[in-house]
PDB file of C-alpha atoms in Angstrom:
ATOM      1  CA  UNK L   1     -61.714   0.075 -28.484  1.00 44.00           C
ATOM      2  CA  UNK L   2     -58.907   2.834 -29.105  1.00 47.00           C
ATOM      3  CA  UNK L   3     -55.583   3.789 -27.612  1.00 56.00           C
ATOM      4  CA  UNK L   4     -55.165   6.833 -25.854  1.00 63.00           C
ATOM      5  CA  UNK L   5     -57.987   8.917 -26.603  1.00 77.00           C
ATOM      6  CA  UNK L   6     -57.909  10.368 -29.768  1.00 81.00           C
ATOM      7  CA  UNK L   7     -55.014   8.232 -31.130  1.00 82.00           C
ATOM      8  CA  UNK L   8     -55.001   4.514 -33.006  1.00 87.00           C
ATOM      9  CA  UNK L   9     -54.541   1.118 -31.249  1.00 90.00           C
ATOM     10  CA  UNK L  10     -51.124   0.489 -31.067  1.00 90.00           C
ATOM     11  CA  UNK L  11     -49.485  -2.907 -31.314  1.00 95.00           C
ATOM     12  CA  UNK L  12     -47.359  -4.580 -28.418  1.00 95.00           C
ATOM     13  CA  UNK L  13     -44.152  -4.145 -30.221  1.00 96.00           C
ATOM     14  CA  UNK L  14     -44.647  -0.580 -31.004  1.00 96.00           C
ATOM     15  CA  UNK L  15     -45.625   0.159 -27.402  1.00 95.00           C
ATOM     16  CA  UNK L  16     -42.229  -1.252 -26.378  1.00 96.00           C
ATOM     17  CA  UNK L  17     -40.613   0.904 -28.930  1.00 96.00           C
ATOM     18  CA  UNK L  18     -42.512   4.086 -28.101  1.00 95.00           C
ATOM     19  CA  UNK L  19     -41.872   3.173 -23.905  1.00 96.00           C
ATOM     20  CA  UNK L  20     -38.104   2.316 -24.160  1.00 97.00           C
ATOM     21  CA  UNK L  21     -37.177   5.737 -26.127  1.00 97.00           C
ATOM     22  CA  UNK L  22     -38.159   7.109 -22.611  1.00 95.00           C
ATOM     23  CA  UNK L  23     -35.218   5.906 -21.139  1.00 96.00           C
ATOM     24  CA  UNK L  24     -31.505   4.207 -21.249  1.00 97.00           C
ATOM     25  CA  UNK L  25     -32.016   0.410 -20.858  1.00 98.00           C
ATOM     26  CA  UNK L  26     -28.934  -0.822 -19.183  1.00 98.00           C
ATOM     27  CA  UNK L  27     -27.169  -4.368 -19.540  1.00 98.00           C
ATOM     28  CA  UNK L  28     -26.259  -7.008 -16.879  1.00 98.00           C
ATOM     29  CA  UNK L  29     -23.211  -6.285 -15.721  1.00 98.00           C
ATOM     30  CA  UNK L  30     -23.825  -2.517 -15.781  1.00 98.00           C
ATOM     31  CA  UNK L  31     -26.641  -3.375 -13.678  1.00 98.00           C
ATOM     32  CA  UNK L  32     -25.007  -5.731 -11.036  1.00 98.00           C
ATOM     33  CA  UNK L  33     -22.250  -3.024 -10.543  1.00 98.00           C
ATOM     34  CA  UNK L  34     -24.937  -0.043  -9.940  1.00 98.00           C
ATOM     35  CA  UNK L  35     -26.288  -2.175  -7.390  1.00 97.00           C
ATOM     36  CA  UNK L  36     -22.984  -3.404  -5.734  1.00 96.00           C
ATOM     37  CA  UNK L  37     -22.100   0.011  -5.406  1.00 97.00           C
ATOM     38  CA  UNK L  38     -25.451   1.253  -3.843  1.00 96.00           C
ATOM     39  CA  UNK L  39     -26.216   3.451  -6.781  1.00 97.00           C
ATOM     40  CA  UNK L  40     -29.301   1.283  -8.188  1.00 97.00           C
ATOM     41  CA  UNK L  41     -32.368  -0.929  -6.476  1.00 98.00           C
ATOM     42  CA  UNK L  42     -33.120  -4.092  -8.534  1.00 98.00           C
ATOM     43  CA  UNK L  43     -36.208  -5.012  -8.465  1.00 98.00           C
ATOM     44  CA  UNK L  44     -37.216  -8.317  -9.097  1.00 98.00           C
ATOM     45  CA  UNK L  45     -41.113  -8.363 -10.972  1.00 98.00           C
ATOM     46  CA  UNK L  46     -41.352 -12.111 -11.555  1.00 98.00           C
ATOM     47  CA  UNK L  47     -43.883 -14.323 -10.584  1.00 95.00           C
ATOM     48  CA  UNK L  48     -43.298 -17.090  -7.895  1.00 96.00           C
ATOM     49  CA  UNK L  49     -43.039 -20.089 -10.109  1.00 96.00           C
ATOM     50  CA  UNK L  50     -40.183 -18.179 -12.559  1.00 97.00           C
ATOM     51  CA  UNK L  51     -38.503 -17.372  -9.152  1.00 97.00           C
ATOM     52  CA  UNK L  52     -38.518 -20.820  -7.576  1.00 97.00           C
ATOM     53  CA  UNK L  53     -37.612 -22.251 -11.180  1.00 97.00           C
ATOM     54  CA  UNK L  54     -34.279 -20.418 -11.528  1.00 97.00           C
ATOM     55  CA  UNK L  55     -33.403 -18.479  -8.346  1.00 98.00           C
ATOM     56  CA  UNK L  56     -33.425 -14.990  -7.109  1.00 98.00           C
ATOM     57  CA  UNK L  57     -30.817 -11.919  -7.772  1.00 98.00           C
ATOM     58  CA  UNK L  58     -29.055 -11.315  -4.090  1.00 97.00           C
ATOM     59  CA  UNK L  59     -29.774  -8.097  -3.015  1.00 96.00           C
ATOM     60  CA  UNK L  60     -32.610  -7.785  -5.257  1.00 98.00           C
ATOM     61  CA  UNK L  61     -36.058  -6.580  -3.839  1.00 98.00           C
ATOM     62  CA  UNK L  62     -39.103  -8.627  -4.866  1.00 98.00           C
ATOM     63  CA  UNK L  63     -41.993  -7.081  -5.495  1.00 98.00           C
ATOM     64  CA  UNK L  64     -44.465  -8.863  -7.647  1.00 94.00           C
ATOM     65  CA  UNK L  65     -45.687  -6.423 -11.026  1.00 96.00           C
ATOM     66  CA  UNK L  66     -49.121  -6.325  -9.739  1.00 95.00           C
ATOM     67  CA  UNK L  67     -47.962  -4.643  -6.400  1.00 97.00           C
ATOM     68  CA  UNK L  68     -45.058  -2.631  -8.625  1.00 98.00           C
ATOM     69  CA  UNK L  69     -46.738   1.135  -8.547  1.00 97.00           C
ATOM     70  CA  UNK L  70     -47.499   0.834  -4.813  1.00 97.00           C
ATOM     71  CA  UNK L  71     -44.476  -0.204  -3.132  1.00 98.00           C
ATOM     72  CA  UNK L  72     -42.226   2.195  -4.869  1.00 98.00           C
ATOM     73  CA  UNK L  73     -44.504   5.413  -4.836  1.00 97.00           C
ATOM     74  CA  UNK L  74     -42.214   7.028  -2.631  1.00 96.00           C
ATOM     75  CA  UNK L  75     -45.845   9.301  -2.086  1.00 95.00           C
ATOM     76  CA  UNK L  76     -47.957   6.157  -1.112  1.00 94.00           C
ATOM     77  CA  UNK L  77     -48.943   5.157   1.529  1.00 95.00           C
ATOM     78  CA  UNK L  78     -48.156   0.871   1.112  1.00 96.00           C
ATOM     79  CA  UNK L  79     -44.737   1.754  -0.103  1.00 96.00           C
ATOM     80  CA  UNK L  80     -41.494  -0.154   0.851  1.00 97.00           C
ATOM     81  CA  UNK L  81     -38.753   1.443   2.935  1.00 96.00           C
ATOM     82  CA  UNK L  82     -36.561   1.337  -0.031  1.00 96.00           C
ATOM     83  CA  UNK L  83     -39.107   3.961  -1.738  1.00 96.00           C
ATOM     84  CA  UNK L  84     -36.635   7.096  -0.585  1.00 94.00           C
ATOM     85  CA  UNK L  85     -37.584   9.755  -3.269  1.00 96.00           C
ATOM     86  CA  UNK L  86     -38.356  10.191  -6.693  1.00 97.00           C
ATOM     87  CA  UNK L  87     -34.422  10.485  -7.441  1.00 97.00           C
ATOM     88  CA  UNK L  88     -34.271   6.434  -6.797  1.00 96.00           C
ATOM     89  CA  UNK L  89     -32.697   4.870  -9.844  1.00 97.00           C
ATOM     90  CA  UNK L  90     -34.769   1.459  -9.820  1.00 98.00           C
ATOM     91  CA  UNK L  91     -33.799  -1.408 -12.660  1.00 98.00           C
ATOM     92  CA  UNK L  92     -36.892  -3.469 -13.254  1.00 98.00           C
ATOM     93  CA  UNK L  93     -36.056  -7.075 -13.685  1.00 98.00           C
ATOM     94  CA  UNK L  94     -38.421  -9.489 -15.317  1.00 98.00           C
ATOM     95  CA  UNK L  95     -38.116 -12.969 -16.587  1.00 98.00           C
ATOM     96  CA  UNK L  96     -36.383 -11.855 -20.597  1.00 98.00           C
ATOM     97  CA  UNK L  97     -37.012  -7.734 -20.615  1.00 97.00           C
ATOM     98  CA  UNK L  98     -40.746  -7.393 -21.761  1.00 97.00           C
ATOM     99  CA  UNK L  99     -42.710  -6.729 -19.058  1.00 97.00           C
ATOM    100  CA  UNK L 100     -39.991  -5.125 -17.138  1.00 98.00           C
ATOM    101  CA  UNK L 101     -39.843  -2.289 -20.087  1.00 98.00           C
ATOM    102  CA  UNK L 102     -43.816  -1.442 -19.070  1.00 97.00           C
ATOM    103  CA  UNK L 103     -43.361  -1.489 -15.534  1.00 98.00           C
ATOM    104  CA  UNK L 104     -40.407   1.165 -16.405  1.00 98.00           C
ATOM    105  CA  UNK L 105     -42.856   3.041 -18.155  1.00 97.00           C
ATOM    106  CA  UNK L 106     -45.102   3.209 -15.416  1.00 97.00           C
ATOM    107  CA  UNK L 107     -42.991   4.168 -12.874  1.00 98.00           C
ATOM    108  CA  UNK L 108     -41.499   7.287 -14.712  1.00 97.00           C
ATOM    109  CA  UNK L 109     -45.126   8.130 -15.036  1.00 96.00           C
ATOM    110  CA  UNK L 110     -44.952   8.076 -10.904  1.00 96.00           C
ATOM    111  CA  UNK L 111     -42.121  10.670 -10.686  1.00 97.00           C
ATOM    112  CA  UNK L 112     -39.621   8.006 -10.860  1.00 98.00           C
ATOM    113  CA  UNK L 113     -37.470   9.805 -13.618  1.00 97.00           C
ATOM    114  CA  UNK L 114     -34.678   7.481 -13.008  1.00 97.00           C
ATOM    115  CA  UNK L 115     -36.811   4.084 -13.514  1.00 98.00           C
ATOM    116  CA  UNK L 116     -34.834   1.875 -16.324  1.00 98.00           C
ATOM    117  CA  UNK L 117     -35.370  -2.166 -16.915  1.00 98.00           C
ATOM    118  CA  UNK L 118     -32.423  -4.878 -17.776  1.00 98.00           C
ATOM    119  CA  UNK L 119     -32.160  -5.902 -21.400  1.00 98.00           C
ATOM    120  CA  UNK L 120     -32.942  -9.594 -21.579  1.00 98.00           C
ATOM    121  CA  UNK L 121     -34.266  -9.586 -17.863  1.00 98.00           C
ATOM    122  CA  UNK L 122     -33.132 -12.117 -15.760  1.00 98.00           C
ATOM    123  CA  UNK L 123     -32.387 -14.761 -18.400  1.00 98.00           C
ATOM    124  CA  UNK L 124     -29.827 -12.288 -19.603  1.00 98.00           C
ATOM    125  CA  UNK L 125     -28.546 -11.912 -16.245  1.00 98.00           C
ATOM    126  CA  UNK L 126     -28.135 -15.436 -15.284  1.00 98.00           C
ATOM    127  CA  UNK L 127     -26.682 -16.310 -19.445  1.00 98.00           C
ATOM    128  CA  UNK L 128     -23.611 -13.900 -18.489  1.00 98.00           C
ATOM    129  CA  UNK L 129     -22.286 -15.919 -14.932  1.00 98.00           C
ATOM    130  CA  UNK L 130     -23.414 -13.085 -12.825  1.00 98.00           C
ATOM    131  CA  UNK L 131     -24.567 -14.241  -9.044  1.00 98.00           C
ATOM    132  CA  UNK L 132     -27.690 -16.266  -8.872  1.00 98.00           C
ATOM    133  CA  UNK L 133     -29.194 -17.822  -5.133  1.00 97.00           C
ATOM    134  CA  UNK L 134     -31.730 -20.586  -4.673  1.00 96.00           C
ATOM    135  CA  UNK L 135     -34.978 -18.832  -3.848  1.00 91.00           C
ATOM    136  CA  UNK L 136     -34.995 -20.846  -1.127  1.00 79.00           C
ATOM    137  CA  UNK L 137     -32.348 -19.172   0.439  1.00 54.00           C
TER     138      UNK L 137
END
């Protein structure tokens, strides 16, 4: 089986290559103050067991990957209330930045223009003291 028609397999790590020259990946704290000061949604991708494990991002909206595409179609018709336009600025967030850089790539090809994911993923933004909750809470 091929790639995209017409073109080679490609491996993982060159699809994350080719996906993140898309966009501007942003760090942690850059992150944390986008979304303190309203002008970025985190959204939390992780599975249950990751989240339960080592906590949840305040303010951060959950939305497991495999629901990603149709909660923040701001077009569709299951979408969250948070889904405002394709102007959003949305920061993927997954367990150490793999994942997350897909589900970036998937949402720009949704209109989401503005779609980025956190280097290192939540690991990254636990490792530099910013606020973690129980996911309990």
């Amino acid at each position: 089986m091929s790639g995209t028609i017409g073109q080679p397999p490609v491996g993982i790590d060159e699809l994350l290559e080719r996906v993140r020259a898309n966009y501007r990946r942003i760090k942690a704290h850059e992150a944390h103050a986008a979304a303190r000061t309203g002008q970025a949604l985190l959204v939390d991708i992780r599975y249950a067991a990751l989240r339960e494990r080592d906590g949840l991002i305040p303010g951060a909206l959950v939305i497991e990957r495999n629901e990603l595409e149709w909660r923040l179609d701001p077009q569709g018709s299951h979408r969250v209330p948070e889904a405002t336009g394709h102007d959003l600025r949305v920061v993927v967030i997954c367990n150490e930045g793999y994942a997350s850089s897909l589900a970036a790539a998937s949402l720009h090809q949704l209109g989401l223009h503005r779609a980025t994911d956190l280097v290192g993923g939540f690991q990254a933004w636990r490792a530099e003291g910013l606020p973690v909750e129980p996911a309990s809470a």
